[in-house]
Short mmCIF file of C-alpha atoms in Angstrom, two decimals:
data_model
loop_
_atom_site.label_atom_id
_atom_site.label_comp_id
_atom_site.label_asym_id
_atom_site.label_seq_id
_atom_site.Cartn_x
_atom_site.Cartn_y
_atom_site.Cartn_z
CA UNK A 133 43.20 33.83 -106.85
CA UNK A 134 39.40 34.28 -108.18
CA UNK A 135 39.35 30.30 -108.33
CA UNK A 136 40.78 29.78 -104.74
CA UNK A 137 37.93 32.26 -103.30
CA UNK A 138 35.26 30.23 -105.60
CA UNK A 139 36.93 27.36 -103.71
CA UNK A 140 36.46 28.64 -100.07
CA UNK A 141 32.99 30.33 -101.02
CA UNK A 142 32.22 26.60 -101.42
CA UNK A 143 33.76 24.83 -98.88
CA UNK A 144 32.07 27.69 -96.65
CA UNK A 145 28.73 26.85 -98.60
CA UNK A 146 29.13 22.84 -98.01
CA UNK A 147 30.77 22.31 -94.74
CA UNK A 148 32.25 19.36 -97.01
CA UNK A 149 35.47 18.94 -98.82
CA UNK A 150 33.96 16.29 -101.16
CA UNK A 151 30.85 17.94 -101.64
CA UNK A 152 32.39 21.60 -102.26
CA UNK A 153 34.52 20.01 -105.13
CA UNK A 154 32.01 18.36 -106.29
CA UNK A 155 29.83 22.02 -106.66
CA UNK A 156 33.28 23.24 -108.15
CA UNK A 157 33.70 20.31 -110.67
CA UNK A 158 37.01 19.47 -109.58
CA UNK A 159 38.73 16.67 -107.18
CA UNK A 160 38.78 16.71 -103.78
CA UNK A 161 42.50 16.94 -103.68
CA UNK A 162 42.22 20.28 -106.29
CA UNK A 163 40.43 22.00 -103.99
CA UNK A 164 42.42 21.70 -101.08
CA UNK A 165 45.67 22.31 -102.22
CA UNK A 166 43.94 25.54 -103.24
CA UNK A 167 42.57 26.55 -100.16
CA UNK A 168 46.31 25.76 -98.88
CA UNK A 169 47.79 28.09 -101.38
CA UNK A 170 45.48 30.62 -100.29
CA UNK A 171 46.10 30.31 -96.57
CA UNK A 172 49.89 30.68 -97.77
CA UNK A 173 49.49 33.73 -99.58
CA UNK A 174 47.28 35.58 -97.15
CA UNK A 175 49.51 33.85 -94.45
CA UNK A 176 47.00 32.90 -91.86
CA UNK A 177 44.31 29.73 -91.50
CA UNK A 178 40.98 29.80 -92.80
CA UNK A 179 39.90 26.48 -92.21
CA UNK A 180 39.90 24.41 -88.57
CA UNK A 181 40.86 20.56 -89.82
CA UNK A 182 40.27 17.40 -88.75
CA UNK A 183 39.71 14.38 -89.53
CA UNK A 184 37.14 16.53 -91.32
CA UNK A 185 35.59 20.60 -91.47
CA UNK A 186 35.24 21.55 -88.49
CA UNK A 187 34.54 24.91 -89.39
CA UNK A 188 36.51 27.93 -89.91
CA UNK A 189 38.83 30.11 -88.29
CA UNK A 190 37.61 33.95 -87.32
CA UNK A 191 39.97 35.28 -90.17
CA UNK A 192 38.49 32.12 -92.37
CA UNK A 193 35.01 33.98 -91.58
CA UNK A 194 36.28 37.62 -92.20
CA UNK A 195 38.21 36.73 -95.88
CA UNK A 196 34.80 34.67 -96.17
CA UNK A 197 33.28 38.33 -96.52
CA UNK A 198 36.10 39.48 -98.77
CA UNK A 199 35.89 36.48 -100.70
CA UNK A 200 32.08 36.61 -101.52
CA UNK A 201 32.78 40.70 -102.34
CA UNK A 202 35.70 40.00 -104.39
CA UNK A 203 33.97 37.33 -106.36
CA UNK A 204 30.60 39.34 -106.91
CA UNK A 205 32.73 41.84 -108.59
CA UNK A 206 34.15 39.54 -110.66
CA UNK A 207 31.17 38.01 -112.06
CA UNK A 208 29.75 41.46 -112.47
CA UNK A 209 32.88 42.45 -114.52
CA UNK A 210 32.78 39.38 -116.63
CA UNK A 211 28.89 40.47 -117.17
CA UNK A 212 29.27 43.80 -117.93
CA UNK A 213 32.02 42.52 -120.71
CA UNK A 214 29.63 40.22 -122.19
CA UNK A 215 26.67 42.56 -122.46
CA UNK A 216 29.14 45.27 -124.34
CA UNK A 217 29.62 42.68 -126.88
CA UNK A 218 26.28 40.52 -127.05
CA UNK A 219 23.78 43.05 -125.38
CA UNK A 220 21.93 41.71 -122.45
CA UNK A 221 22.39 37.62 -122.34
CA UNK A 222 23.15 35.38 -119.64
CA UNK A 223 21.42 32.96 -116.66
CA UNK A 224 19.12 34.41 -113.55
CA UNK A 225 18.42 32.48 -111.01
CA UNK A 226 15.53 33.08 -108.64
CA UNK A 227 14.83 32.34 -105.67
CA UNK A 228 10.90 33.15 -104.09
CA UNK A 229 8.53 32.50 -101.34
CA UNK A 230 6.23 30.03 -102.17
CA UNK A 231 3.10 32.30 -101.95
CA UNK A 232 4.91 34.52 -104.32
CA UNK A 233 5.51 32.10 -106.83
CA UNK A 234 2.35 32.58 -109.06
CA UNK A 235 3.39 36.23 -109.81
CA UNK A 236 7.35 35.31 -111.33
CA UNK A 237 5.46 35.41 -114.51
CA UNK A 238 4.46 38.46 -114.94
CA UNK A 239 8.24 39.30 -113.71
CA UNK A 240 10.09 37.18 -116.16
CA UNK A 241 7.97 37.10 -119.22
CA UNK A 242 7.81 41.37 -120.35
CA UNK A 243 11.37 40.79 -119.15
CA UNK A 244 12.54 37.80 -121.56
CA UNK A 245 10.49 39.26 -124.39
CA UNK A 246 12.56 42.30 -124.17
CA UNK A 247 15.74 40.26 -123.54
CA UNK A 248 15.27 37.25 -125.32
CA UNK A 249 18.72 35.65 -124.97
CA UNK A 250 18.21 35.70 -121.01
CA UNK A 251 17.24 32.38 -119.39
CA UNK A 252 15.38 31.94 -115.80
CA UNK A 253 15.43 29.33 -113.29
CA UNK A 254 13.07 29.53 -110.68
CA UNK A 255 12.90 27.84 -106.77
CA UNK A 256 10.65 28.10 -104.60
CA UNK A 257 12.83 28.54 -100.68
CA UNK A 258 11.72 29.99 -97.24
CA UNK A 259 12.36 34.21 -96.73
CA UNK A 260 15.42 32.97 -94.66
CA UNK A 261 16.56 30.72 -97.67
CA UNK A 262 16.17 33.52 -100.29
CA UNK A 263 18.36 35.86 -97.80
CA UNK A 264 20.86 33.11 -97.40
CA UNK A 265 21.37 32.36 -100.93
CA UNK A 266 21.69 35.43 -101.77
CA UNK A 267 24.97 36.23 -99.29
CA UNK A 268 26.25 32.61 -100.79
CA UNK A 269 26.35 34.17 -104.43
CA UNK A 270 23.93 31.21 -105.43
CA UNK A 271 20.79 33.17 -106.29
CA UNK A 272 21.01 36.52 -108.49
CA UNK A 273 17.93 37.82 -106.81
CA UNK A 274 15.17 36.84 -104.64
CA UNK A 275 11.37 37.47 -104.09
CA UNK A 276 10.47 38.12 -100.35
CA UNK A 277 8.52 39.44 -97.74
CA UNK A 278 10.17 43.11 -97.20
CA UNK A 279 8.42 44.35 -94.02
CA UNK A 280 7.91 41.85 -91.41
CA UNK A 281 11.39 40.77 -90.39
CA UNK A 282 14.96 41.83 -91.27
CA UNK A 283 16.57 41.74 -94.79
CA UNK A 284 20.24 42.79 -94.15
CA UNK A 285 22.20 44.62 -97.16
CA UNK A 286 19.87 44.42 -99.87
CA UNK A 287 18.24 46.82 -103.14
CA UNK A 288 14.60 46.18 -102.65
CA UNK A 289 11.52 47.09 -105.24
CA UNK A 290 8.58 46.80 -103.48
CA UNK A 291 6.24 44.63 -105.90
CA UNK A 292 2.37 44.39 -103.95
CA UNK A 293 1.19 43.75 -101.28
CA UNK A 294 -0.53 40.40 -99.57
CA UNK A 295 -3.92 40.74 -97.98
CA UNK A 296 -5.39 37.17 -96.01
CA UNK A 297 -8.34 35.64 -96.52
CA UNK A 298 -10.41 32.55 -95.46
CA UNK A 299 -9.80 30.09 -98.59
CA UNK A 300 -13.01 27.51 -97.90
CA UNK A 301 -15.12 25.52 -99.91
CA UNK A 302 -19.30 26.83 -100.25
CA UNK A 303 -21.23 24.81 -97.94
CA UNK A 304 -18.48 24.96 -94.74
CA UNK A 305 -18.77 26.87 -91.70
CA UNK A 306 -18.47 30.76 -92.35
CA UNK A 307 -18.70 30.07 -96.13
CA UNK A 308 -21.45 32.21 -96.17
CA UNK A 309 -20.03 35.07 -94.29
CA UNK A 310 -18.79 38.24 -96.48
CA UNK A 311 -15.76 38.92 -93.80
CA UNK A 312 -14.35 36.54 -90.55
CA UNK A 313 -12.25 37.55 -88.08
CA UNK A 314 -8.92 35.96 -87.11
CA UNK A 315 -10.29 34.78 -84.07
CA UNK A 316 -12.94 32.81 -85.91
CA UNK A 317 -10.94 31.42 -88.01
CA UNK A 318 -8.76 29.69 -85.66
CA UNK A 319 -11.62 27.43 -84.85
CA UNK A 320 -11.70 25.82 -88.71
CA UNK A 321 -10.04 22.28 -89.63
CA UNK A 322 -6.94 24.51 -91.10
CA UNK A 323 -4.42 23.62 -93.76
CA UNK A 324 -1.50 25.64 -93.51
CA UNK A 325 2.14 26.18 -94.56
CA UNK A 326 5.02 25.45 -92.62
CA UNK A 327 5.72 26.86 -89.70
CA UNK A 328 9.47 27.48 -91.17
CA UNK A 329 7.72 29.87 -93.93
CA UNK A 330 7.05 33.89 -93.23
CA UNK A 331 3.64 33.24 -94.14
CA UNK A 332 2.82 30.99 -91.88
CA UNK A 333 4.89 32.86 -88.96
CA UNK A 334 2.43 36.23 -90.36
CA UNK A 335 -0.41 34.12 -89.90
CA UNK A 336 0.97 33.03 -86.00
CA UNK A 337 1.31 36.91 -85.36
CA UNK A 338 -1.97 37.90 -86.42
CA UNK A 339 -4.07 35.14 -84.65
CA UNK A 340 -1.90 36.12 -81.18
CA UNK A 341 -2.91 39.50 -81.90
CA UNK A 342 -6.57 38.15 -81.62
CA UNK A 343 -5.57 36.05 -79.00
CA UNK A 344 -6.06 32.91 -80.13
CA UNK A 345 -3.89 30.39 -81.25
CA UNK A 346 -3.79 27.91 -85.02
CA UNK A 347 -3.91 24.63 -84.78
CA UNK A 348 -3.65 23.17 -88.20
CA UNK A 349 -4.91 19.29 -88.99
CA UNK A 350 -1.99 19.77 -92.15
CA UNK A 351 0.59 21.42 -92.91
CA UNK A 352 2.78 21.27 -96.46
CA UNK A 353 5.05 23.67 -97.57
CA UNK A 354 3.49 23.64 -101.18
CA UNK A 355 0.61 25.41 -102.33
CA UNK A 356 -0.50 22.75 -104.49
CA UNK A 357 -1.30 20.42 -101.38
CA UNK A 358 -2.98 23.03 -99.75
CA UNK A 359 -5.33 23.70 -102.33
CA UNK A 360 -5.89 20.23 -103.02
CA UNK A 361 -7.17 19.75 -99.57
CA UNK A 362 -9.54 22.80 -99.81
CA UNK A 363 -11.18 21.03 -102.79
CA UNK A 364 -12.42 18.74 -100.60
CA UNK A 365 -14.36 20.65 -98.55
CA UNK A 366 -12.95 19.15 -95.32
CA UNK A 367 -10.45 21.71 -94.74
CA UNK A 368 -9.99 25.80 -95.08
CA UNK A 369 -6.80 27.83 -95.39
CA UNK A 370 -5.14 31.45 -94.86
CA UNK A 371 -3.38 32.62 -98.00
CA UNK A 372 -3.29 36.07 -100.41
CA UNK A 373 -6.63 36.20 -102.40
CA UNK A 374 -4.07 36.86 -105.49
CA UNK A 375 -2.39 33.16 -104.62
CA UNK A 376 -5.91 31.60 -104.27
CA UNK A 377 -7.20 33.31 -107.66
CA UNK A 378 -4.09 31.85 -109.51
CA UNK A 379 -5.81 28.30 -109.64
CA UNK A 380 -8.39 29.39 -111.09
CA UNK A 381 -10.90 28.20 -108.27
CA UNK A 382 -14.34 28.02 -109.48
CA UNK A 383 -17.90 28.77 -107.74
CA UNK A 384 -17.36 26.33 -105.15
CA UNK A 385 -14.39 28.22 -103.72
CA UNK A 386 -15.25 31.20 -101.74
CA UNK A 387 -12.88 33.65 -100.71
CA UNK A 388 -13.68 35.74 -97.58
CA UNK A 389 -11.28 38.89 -96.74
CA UNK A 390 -10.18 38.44 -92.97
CA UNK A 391 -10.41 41.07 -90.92
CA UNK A 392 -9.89 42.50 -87.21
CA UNK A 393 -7.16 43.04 -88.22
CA UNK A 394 -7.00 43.66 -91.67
CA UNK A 395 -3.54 42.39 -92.46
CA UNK A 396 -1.27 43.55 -94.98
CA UNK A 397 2.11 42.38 -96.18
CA UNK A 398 5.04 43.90 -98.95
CA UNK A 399 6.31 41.46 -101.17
CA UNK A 400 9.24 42.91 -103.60
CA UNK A 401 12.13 41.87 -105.14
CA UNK A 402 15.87 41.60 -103.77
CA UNK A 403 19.01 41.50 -104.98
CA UNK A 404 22.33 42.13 -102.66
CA UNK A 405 23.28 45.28 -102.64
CA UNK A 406 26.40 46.15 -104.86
CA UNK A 407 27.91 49.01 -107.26
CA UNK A 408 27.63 48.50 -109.85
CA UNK A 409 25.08 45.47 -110.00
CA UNK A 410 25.34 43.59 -113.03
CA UNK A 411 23.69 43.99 -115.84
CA UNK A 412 21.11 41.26 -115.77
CA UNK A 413 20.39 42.08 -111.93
CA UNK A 414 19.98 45.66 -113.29
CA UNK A 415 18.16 44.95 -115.84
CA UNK A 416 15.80 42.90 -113.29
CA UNK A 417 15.57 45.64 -111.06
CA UNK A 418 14.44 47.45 -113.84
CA UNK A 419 11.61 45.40 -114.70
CA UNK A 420 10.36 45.24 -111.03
CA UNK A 421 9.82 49.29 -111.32
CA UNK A 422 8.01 48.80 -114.17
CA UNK A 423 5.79 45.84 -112.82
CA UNK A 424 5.67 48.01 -109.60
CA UNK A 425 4.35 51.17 -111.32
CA UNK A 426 2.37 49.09 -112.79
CA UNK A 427 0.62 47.89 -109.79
CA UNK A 428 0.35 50.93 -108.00
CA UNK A 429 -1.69 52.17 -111.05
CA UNK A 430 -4.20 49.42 -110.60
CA UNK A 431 -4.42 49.85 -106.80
CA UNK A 432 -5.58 53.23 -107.42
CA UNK A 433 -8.43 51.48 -109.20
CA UNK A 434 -12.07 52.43 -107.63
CA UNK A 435 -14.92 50.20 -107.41
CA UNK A 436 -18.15 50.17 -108.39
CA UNK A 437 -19.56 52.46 -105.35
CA UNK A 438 -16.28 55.20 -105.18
CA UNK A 439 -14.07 53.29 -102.81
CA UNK A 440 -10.57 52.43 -103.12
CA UNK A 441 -9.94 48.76 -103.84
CA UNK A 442 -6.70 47.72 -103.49
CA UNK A 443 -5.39 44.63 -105.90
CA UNK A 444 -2.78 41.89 -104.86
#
């Protein structure tokens, strides 16, 4: 049964016969003369044929829901067996926003030193990805935005938070300005992610707000092009000072808090909510407390002259 519901989780997944065996490793035909043997024993259709998928049926899209529940459990099961005997070893895989993706390390590092027989892979997806992936079973956990639009059924540790800033090179217009404004900013030659990407749709939101409206000259969804570009001194970008610091931009970087509003963003870790969760999602969770606590320590932090500064 657990193999025919890792069948349909797939199928669901793919759209595709041939590619959902594929995913499963096994032959086209394999896989559905399993999903037939589990329309028989629940007795109803899941699946509308054709001459190909053509989607499925609404009990299809309710044991869908069962399937993905009864399967979680499983895993965790088979987890939680292999931890009693091994201690904490096994796969995660991650899934985070791409302004995000800078911080994994200090995430999976304190975490793999204290589990050393835990592996990590890492991809970099849209908010909307991260939450889809995470329904599919694909991902074990995601990093996200956790206050701007909906999340659904997850556990969420808040991690820190994003403030924006001007990213420009010295020498360019409002280079030499200690804060801008979002309407000021809309007037720059602008690099900026995708408009598919939360950041970019925070960004959107917070210009309206001012009333004005981006027009980028490029848009990427990778970092690394965006900073490239700013190196050139021909354009200027919108990200997290904490993103912007990770390249380890010299003096001929500025970065220039935005303000009017100041905007500010929670970025935390999610994992689907489940009891029990298993125990390398736990132990994750875990680790995002402690990276948490951690933070909020710093952010309490003063500066030089008695105020607050608050760290990314």
């Amino acid at each position: 049964m657990i193999d025919k519901l890792e069948f349909f989780i797939a199928l669901a997944r793919q759209q595709h016969f041939g590619r959902a065996a594929e995913e499963c490793g096994v032959t086209q035909p394999t896989l559905s003369a399993g999903i037939r043997q589990l329309e028989e024993q629940l007795g109803v259709m899941l699946v509308q044929r054709g001459s190909r998928f053509l989607g499925l049926t609404p009990e299809g899209q309710r044991v869908l829901e069962w399937a993905r529940r009864i399967v979680g459990d499983t895993r965790t099961m088979r987890e939680e067996m292999r931890a009693a005997r091994r201690g904490l070893a096994g796969h995660i895989r991650l899934a985070v926003i791409p302004t995000a993706l800078a911080m994994v390390q200090k995430l999976t590092e304190p975490f793999q030193t204290r589990h050393p027989d835990v592996t990590f892979s890492v991809l970099s997806r849209t908010s909307l990805q991260v939450l889809s992936l995470l329904e599919n079973l694909e991902i074990d956990a995601g990093i996200t935005y956790l206050d701007n639009e909906p999340l659904g059924r997850v556990t969420s540790v808040p991690l820190y938070s994003e403030r924006y800033h001007l990213i420009t090179a010295v020498g360019t217009p409002l280079a030499d300005r200690d804060s801008v404004t979002w309407s000021e900013v809309a007037d720059l030659r602008l690099c900026l992610l995708t408009a598919d990407m939360q950041n970019r749709r925070i960004i959107n939101q917070h210009m309206a707000e001012a009333g004005v409206t981006p027009k980028p000259t490029l848009e990427s969804n990778s970092m690394i092009v965006l900073f490239s570009h700013i190196r050139t001194g021909k354009w200027a970008s919108i990200m997290p000072r904490n993103v912007a610091e990770s390249f380890g931009f010299g003096e001929e970087i500025r970065m220039i808090p935005i303000t009017a509003p100041e905007a500010e963003h929670l970025v935390g870790l999610v994992a689907t909510h489940r009891e029990p969760f298993t125990p390398l999602v736990s132990g994750l969770l875990h680790e995002a407390r402690l990276l948490a606590a951690s933070n909020a320590f710093d952010r309490n932090l003063l500066s030089s002259d008695g105020s607050a500064v608050l760290t990314s």
